[in-house]
mmCIF file of C-alpha atoms in Angstrom:
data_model
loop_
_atom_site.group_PDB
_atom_site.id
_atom_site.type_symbol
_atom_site.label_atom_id
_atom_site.label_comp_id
_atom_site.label_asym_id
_atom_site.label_seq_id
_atom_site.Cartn_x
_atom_site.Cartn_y
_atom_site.Cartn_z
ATOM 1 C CA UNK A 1 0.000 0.000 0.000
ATOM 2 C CA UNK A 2 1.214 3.467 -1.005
ATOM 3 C CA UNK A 3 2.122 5.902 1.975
ATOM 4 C CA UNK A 4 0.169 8.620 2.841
ATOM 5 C CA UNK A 5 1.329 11.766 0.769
ATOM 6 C CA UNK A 6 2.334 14.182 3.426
ATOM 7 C CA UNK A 7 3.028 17.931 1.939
ATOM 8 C CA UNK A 8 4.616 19.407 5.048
ATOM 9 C CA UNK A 9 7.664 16.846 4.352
ATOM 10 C CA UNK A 10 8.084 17.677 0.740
ATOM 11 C CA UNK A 11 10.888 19.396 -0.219
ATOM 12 C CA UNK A 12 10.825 23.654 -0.894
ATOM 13 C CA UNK A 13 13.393 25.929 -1.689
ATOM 14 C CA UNK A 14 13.318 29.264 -0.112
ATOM 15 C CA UNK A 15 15.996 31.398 -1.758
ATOM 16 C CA UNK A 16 18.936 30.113 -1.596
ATOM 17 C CA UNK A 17 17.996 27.783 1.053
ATOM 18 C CA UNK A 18 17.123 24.006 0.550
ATOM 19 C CA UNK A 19 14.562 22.787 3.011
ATOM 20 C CA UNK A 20 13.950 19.371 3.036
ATOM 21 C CA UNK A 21 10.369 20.011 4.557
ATOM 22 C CA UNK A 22 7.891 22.543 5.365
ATOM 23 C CA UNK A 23 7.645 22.923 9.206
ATOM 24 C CA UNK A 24 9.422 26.031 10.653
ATOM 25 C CA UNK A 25 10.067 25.856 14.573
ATOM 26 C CA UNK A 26 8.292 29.114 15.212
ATOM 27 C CA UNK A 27 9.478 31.620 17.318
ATOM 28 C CA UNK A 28 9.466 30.567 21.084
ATOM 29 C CA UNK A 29 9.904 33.345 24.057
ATOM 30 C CA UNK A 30 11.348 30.036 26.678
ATOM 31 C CA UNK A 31 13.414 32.394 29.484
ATOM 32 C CA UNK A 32 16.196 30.572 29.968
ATOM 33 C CA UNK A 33 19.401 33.220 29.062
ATOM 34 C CA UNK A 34 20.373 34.645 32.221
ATOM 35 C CA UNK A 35 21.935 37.614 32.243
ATOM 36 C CA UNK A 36 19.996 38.331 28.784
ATOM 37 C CA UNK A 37 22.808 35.806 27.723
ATOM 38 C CA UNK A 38 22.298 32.830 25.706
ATOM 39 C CA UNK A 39 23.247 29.937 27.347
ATOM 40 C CA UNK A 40 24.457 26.265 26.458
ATOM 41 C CA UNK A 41 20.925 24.196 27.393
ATOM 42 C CA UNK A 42 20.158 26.571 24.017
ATOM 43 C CA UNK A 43 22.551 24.229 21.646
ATOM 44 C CA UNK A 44 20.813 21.217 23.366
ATOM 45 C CA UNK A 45 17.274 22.355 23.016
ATOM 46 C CA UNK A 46 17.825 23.884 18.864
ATOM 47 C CA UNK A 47 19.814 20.940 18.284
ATOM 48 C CA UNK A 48 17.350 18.581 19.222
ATOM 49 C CA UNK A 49 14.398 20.385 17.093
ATOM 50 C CA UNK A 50 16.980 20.644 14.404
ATOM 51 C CA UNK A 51 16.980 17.802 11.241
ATOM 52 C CA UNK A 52 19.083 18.041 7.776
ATOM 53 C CA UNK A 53 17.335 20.793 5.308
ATOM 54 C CA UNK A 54 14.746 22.029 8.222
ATOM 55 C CA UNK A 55 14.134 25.278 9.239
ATOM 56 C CA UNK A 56 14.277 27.221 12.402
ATOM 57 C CA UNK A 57 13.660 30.273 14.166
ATOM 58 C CA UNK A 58 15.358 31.842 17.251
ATOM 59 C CA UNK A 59 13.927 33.168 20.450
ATOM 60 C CA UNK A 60 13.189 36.579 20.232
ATOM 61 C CA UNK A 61 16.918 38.550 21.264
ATOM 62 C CA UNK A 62 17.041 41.811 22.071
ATOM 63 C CA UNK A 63 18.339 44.452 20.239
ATOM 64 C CA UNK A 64 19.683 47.197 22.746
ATOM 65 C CA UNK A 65 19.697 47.337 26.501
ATOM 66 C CA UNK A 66 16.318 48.967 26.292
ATOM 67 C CA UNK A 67 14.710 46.388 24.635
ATOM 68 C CA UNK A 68 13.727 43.896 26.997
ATOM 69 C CA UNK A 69 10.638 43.489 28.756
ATOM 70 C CA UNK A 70 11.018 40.153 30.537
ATOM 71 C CA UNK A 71 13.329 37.681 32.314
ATOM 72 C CA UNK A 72 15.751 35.566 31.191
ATOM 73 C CA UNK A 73 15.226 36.380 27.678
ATOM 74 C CA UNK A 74 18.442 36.855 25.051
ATOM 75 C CA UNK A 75 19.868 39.744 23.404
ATOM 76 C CA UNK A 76 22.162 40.428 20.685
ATOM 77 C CA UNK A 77 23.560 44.002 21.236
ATOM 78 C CA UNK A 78 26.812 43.072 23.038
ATOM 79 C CA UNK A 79 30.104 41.168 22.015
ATOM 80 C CA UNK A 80 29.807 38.635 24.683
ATOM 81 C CA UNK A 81 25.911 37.989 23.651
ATOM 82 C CA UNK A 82 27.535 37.152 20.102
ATOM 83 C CA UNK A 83 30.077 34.692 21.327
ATOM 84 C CA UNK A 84 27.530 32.723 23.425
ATOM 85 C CA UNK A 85 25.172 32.681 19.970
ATOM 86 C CA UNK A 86 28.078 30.974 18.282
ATOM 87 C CA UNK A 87 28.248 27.209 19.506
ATOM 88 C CA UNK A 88 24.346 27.342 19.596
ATOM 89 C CA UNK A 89 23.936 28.006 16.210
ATOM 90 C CA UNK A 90 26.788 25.354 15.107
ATOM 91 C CA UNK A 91 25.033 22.891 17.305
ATOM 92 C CA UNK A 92 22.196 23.947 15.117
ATOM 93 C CA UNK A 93 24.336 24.175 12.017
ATOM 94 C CA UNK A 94 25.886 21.008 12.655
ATOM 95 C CA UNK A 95 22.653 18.864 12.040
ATOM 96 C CA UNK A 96 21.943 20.166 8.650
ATOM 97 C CA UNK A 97 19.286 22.786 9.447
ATOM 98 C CA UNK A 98 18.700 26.605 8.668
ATOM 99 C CA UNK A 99 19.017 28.458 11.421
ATOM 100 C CA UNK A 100 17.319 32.587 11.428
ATOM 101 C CA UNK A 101 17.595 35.232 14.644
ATOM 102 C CA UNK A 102 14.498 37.244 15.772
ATOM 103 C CA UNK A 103 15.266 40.127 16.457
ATOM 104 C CA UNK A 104 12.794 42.447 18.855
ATOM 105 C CA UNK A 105 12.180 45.118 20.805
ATOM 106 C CA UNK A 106 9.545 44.909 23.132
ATOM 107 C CA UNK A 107 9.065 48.815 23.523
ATOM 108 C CA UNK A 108 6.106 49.509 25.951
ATOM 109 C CA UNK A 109 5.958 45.948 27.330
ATOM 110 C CA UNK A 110 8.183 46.489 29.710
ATOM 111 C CA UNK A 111 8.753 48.128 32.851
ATOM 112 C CA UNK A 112 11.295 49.940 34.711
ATOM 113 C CA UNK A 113 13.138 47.067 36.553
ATOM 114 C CA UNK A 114 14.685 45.709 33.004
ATOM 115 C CA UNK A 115 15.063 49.148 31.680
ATOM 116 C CA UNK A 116 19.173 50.405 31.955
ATOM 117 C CA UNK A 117 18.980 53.063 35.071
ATOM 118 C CA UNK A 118 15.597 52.435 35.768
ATOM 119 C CA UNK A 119 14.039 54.872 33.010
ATOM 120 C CA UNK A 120 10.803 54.581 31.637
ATOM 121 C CA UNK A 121 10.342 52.116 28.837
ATOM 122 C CA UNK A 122 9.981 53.647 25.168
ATOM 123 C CA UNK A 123 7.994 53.348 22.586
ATOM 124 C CA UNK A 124 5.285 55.346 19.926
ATOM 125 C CA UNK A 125 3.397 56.468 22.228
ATOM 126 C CA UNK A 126 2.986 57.789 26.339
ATOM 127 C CA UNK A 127 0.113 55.337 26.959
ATOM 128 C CA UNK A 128 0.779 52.011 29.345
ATOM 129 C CA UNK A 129 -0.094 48.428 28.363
ATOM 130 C CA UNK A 130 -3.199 47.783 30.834
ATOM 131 C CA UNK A 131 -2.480 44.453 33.408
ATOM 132 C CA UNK A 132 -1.710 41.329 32.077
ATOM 133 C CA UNK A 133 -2.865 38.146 33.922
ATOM 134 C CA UNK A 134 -0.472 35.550 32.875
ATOM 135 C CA UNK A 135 -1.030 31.721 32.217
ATOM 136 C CA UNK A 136 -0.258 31.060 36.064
ATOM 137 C CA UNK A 137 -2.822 33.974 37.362
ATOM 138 C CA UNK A 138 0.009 36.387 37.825
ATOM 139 C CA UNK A 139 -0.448 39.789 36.760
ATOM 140 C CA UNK A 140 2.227 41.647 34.378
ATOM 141 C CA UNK A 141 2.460 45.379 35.455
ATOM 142 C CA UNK A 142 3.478 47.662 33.120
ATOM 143 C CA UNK A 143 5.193 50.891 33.419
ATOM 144 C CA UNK A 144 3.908 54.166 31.687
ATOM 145 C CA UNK A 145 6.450 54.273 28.592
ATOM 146 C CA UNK A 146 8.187 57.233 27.146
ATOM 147 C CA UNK A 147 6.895 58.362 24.206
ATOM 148 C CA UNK A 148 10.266 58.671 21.403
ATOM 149 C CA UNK A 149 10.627 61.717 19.690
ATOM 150 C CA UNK A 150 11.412 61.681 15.877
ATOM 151 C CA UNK A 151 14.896 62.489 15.964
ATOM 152 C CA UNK A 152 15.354 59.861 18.177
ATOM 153 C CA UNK A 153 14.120 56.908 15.522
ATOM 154 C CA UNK A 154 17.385 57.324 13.824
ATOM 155 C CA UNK A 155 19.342 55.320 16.457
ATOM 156 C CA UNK A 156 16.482 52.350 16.726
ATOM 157 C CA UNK A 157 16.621 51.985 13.843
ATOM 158 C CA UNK A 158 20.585 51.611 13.940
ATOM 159 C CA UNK A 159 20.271 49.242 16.695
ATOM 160 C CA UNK A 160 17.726 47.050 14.126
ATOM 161 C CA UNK A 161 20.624 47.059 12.033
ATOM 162 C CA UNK A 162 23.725 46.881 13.954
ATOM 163 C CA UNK A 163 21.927 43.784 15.925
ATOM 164 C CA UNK A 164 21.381 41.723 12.111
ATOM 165 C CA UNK A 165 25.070 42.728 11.227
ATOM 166 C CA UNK A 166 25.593 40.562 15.311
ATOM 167 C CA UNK A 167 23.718 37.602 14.227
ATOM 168 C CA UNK A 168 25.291 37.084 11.381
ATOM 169 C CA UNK A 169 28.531 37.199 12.884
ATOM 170 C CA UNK A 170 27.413 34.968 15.450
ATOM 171 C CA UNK A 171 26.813 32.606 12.601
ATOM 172 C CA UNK A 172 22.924 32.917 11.832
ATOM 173 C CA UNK A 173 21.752 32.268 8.450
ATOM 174 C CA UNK A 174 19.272 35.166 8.654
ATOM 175 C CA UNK A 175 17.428 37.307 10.617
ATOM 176 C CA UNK A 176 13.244 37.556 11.119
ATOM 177 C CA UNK A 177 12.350 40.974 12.563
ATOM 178 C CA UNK A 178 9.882 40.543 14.530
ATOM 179 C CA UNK A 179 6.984 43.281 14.066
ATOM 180 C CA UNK A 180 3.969 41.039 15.766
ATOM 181 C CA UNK A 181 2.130 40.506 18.881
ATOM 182 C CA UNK A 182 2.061 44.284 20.181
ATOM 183 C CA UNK A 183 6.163 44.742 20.746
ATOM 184 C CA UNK A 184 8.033 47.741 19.688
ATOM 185 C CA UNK A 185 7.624 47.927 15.869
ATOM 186 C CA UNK A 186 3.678 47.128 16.033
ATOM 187 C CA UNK A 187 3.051 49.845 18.799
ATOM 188 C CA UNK A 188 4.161 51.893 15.552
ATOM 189 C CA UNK A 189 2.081 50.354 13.175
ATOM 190 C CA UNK A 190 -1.485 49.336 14.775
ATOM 191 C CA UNK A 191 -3.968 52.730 15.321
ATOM 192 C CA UNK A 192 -5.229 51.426 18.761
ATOM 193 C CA UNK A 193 -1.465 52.436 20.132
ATOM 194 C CA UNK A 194 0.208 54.761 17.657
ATOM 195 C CA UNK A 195 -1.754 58.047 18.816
ATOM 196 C CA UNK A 196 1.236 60.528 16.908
ATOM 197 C CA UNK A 197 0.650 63.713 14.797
ATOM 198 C CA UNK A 198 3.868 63.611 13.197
ATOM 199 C CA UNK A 199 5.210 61.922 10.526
ATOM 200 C CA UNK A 200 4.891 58.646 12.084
ATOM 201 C CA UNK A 201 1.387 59.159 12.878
ATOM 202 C CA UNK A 202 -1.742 58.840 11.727
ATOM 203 C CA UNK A 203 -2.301 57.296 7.982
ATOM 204 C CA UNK A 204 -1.297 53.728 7.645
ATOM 205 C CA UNK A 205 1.586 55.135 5.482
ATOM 206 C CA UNK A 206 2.745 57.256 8.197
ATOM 207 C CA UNK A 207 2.310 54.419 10.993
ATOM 208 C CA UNK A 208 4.511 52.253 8.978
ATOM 209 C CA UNK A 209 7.170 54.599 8.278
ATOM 210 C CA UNK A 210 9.302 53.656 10.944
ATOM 211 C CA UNK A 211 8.864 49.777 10.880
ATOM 212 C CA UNK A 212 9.760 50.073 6.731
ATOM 213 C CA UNK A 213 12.805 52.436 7.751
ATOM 214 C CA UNK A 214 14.536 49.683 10.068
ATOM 215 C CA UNK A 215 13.483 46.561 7.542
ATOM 216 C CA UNK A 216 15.267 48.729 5.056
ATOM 217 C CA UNK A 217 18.288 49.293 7.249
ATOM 218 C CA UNK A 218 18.747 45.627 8.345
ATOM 219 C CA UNK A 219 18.059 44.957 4.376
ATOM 220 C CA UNK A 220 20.839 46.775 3.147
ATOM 221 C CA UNK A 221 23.248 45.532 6.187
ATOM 222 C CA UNK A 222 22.910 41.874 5.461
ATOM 223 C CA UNK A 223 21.207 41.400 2.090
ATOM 224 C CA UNK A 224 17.402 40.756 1.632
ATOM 225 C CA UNK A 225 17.961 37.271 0.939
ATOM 226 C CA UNK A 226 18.814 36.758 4.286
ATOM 227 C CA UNK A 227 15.938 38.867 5.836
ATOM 228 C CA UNK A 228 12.571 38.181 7.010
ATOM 229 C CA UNK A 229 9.484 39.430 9.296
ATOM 230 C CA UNK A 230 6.823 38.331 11.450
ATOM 231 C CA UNK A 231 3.457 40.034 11.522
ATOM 232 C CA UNK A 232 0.275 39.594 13.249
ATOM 233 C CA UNK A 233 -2.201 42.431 11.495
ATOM 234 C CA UNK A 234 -5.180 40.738 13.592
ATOM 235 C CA UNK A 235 -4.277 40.240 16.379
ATOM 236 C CA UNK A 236 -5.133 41.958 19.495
ATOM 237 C CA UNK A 237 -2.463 40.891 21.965
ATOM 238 C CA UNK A 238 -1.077 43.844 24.651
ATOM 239 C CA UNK A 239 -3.687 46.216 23.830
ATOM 240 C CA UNK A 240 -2.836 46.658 19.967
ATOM 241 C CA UNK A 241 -5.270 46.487 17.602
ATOM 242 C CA UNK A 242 -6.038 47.993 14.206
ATOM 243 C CA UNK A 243 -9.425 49.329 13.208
ATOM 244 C CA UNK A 244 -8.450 48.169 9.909
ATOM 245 C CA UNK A 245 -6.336 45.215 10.184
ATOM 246 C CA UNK A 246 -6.750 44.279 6.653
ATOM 247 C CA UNK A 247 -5.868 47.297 5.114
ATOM 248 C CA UNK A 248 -2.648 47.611 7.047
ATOM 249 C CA UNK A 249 -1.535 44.071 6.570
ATOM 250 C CA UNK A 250 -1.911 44.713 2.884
ATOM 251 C CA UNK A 251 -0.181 48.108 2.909
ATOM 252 C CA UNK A 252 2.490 46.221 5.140
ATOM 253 C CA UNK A 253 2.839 43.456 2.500
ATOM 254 C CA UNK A 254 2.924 45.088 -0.551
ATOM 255 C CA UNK A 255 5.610 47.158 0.722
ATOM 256 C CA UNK A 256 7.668 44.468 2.228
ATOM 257 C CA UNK A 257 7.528 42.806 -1.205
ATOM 258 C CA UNK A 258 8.652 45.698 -2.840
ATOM 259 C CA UNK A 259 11.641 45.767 -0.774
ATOM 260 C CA UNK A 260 12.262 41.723 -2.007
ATOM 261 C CA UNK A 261 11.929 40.286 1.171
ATOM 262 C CA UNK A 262 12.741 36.282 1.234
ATOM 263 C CA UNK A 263 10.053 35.605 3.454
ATOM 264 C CA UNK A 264 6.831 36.910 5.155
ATOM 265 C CA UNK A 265 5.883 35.144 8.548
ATOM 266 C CA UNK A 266 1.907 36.157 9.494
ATOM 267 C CA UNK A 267 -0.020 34.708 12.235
ATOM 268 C CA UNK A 268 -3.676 33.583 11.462
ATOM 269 C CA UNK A 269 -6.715 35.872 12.939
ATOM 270 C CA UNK A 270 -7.864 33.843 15.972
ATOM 271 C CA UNK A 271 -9.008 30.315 17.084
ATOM 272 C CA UNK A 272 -12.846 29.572 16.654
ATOM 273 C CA UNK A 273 -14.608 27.557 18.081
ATOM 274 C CA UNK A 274 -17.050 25.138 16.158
ATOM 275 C CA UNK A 275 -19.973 22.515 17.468
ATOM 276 C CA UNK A 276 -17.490 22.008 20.679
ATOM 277 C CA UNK A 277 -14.170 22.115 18.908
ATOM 278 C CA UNK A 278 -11.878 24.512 18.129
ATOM 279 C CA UNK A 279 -11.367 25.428 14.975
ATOM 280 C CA UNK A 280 -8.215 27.427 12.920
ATOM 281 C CA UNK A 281 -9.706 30.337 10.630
ATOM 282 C CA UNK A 282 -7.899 30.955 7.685
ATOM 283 C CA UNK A 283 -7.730 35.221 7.265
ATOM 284 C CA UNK A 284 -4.483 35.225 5.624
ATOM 285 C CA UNK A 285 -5.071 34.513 2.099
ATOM 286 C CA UNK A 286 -4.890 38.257 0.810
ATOM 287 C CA UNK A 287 -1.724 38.792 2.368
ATOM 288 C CA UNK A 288 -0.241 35.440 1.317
ATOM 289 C CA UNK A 289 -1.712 36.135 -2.901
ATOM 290 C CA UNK A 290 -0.310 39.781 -2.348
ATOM 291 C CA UNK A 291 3.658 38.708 -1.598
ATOM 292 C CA UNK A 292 5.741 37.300 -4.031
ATOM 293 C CA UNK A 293 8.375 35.319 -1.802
ATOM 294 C CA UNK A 294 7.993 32.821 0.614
ATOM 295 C CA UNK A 295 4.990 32.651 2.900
ATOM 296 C CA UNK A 296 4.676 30.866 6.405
ATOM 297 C CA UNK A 297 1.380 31.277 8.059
ATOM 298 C CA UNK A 298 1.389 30.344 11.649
ATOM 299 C CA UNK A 299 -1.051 29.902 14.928
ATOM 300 C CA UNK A 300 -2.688 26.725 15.809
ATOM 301 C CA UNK A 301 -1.848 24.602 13.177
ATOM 302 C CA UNK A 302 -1.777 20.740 13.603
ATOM 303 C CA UNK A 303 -0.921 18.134 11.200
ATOM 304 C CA UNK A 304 -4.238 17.811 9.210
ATOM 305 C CA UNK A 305 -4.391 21.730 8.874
ATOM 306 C CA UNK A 306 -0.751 22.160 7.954
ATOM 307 C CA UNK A 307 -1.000 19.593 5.011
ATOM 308 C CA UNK A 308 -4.080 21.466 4.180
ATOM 309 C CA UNK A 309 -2.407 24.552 3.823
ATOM 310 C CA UNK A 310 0.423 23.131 2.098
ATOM 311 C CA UNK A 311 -1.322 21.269 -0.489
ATOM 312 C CA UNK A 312 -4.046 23.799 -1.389
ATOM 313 C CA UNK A 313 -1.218 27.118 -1.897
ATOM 314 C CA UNK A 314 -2.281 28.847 1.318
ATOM 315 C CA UNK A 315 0.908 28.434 2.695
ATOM 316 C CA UNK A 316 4.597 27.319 1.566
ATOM 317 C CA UNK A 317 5.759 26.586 4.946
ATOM 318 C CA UNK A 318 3.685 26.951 8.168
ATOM 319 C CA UNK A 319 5.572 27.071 11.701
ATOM 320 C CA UNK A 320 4.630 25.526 14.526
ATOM 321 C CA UNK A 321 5.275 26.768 18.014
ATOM 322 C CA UNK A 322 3.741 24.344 21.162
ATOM 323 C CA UNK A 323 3.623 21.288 19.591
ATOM 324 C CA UNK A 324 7.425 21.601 18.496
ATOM 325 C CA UNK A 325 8.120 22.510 21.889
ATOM 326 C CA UNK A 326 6.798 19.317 23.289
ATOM 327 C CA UNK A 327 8.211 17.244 20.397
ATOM 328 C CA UNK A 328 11.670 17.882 19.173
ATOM 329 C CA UNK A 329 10.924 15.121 16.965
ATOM 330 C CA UNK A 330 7.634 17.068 15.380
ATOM 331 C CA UNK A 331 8.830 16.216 11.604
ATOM 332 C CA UNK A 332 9.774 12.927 11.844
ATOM 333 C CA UNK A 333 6.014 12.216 13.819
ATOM 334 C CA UNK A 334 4.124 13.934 11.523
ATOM 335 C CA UNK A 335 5.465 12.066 8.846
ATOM 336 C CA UNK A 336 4.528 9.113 10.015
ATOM 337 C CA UNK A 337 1.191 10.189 11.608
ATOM 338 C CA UNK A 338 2.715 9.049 15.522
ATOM 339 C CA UNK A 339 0.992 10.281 18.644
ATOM 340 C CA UNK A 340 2.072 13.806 20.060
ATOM 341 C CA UNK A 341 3.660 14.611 23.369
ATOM 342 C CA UNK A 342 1.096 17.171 25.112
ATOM 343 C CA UNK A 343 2.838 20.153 26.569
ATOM 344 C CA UNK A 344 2.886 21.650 30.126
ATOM 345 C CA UNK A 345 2.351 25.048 29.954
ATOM 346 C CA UNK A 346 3.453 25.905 33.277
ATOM 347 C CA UNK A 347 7.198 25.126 32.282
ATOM 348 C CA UNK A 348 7.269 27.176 29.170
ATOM 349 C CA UNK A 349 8.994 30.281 31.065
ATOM 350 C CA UNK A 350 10.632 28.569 34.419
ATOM 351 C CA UNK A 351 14.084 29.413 34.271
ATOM 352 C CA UNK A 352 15.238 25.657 34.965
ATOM 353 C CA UNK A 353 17.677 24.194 32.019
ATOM 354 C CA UNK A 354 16.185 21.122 31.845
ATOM 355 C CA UNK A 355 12.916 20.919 32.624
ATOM 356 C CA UNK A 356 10.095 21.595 30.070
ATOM 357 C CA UNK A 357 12.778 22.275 27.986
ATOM 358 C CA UNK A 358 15.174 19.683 26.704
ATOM 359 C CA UNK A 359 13.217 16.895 28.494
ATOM 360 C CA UNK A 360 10.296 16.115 26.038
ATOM 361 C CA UNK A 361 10.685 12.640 24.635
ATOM 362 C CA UNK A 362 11.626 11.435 20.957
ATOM 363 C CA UNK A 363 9.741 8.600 19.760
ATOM 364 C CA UNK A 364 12.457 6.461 19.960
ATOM 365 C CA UNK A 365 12.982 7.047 23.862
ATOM 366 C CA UNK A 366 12.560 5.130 26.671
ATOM 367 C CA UNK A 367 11.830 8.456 28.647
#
């Protein structure tokens, strides 16, 4: 009998990489890198998700001292940040796979305690984040930011590009800049946060000035074949929201294509939830018809809805986030239709190097 065709393991080539199949380990905030260092349970945990011709994504590093906004999470502004990228992304390098770099800034999702001197976070506008209650019922305060002025874009956006020109030293393939999910970039671009009158205010054009200007700047420091970006036009997470989400995604993806991107990460609208069950809605097909180079939709997917998505041209590679945290194995079971590891989200941000991190079985484990 003929084995089931599978079209997230069929070979794609994204520029000049060769991926041997089409799930992406998505982008995964896990607060291990003390210090904001990267540390070595890293080159365990990427090396284990990591299989000849597959593709990966980084944890979200910082990309100044001003840019974090919560514990344990990695940066990439500082010399010693670079060196402790390096054997991680071998580790990574040595199993065959592509291996990319978010780079963030969190801007107003912060608060003073990881800001250098104690200042007031930054960001588009003077307006605070409202309480966050977390997935273990504690509540994320956040301080009033500091609202940037123009001439002071200039130098974020240098630190955008001076952090790409890090990661590649530290021996990244690429670099995803990530302009989702209500950080820095996004308080720029969504209308529910970006409450300017100047030239970064106001139309959509204006609102994504800024974001364009640093894609630009990392894009001429490293090449845009070696440059991506996450977006989330949709979604409503730390207070930002668009009262037009589909005209700005659109306006964000025509320009990005423009520019000659080599790929555009979006994550789908929400999860519905139908007769008892939830159920992924599919609100990214303008965006994904609109840009010319490689598209990876993300948010919720499982195995039946990634083939889907594959097969049908939705999608040319579709990342996966939990269930590759809970199985570093995710390509291999998917290919072969095996049972899933659940995951426990109450280890997804303990510090602890092990635990909830490099401990989740492989099929082939006794564990």
């Amino acid at each position: 009998m003929a084995q089931e065709a599978v079209p997230l393991l069929t070979p794609y080539k994204m520029g000049k990489f060769e991926l041997s199949h089409r799930v992406v380990l998505a982008p995964l905030t896990r607060q291990r890198s003390y210090g904001f260092v990267a540390q070595p349970h890293a080159a365990v945990y990427y090396s284990q998700r990591a299989t000849k011709g597959g593709f990966l994504i980084s944890e979200a590093a910082g990309v100044s001292d001003t840019a974090q906004g919560y514990p344990g999470t990695p940066g990439i502004w500082t010399k010693e940040q670079v060196e402790a990228w390096k054997p991680i992304v071998k580790a990574v390098h040595d199993k065959g796979a592509v291996f990319f770099c978010q780079i963030w800034h969190a801007g107003r999702v912060s608060n003073n305690g990881f800001q250098p001197g104690g200042k007031d976070p930054i960001s588009s506008t003077d307006r605070a984040v409202g309480s966050v209650v977390q997935y273990d019922d504690t509540v994320s305060v956040y301080t009033t930011p500091r609202r940037l002025r123009a001439d002071e874009l200039p130098q974020m956006v240098d630190d955008f590009r001076l952090a790409a020109r890090n990661a590649i030293e530290a021996g990244f393939d690429g670099v995803e800049i990530h302009a989702a999910h209500g950080y820095f970039l996004e308080q720029f671009m969504k209308d529910s946060v970006n409450d300017r009158m100047d030239e970064y205010g106001g139309s959509i054009e204006n609102r994504c000035r800024f974001p364009l200007e640093v894609v630009k700047a990392v894009v001429d420091e490293i090449g845009a074949d070696r440059v991506g970006i996450r977006l989330s036009p949709h979604v409503n997470f730390m207070d930002c929201w668009d009262s037009n989400p589909e005209a700005l995604g659109l306006y964000s993806v025509h320009a990005l294509d423009k520019i000659g991107l080599l790929f555009c990460h979006m994550v789908e609208p929400r999860m519905a939830i139908v007769e008892g069950h939830q159920k992924l809605q599919h609100g990214l097909r303008p965006f994904r018809e609109a840009f010319k180079g490689t598209f990876i939709a993300a948010g919720g997917y499982d195995r039946e809805e990634g083939n889907k998505a594959v097969d049908s041209g939705y999608t040319d590679l579709v990342a996966y986030g939990r269930l590759f945290l809970a199985n570093p194995d995710l390509p291999r079971r998917f290919l072969i239709d095996a049972p899933l590891n659940y995951y426990d989200r109450m280890t997804f941000f303990t510090p602890d190097p092990v635990v909830g991190y490099t401990d989740y079985p492989f099929l082939d484990s006794t564990a």
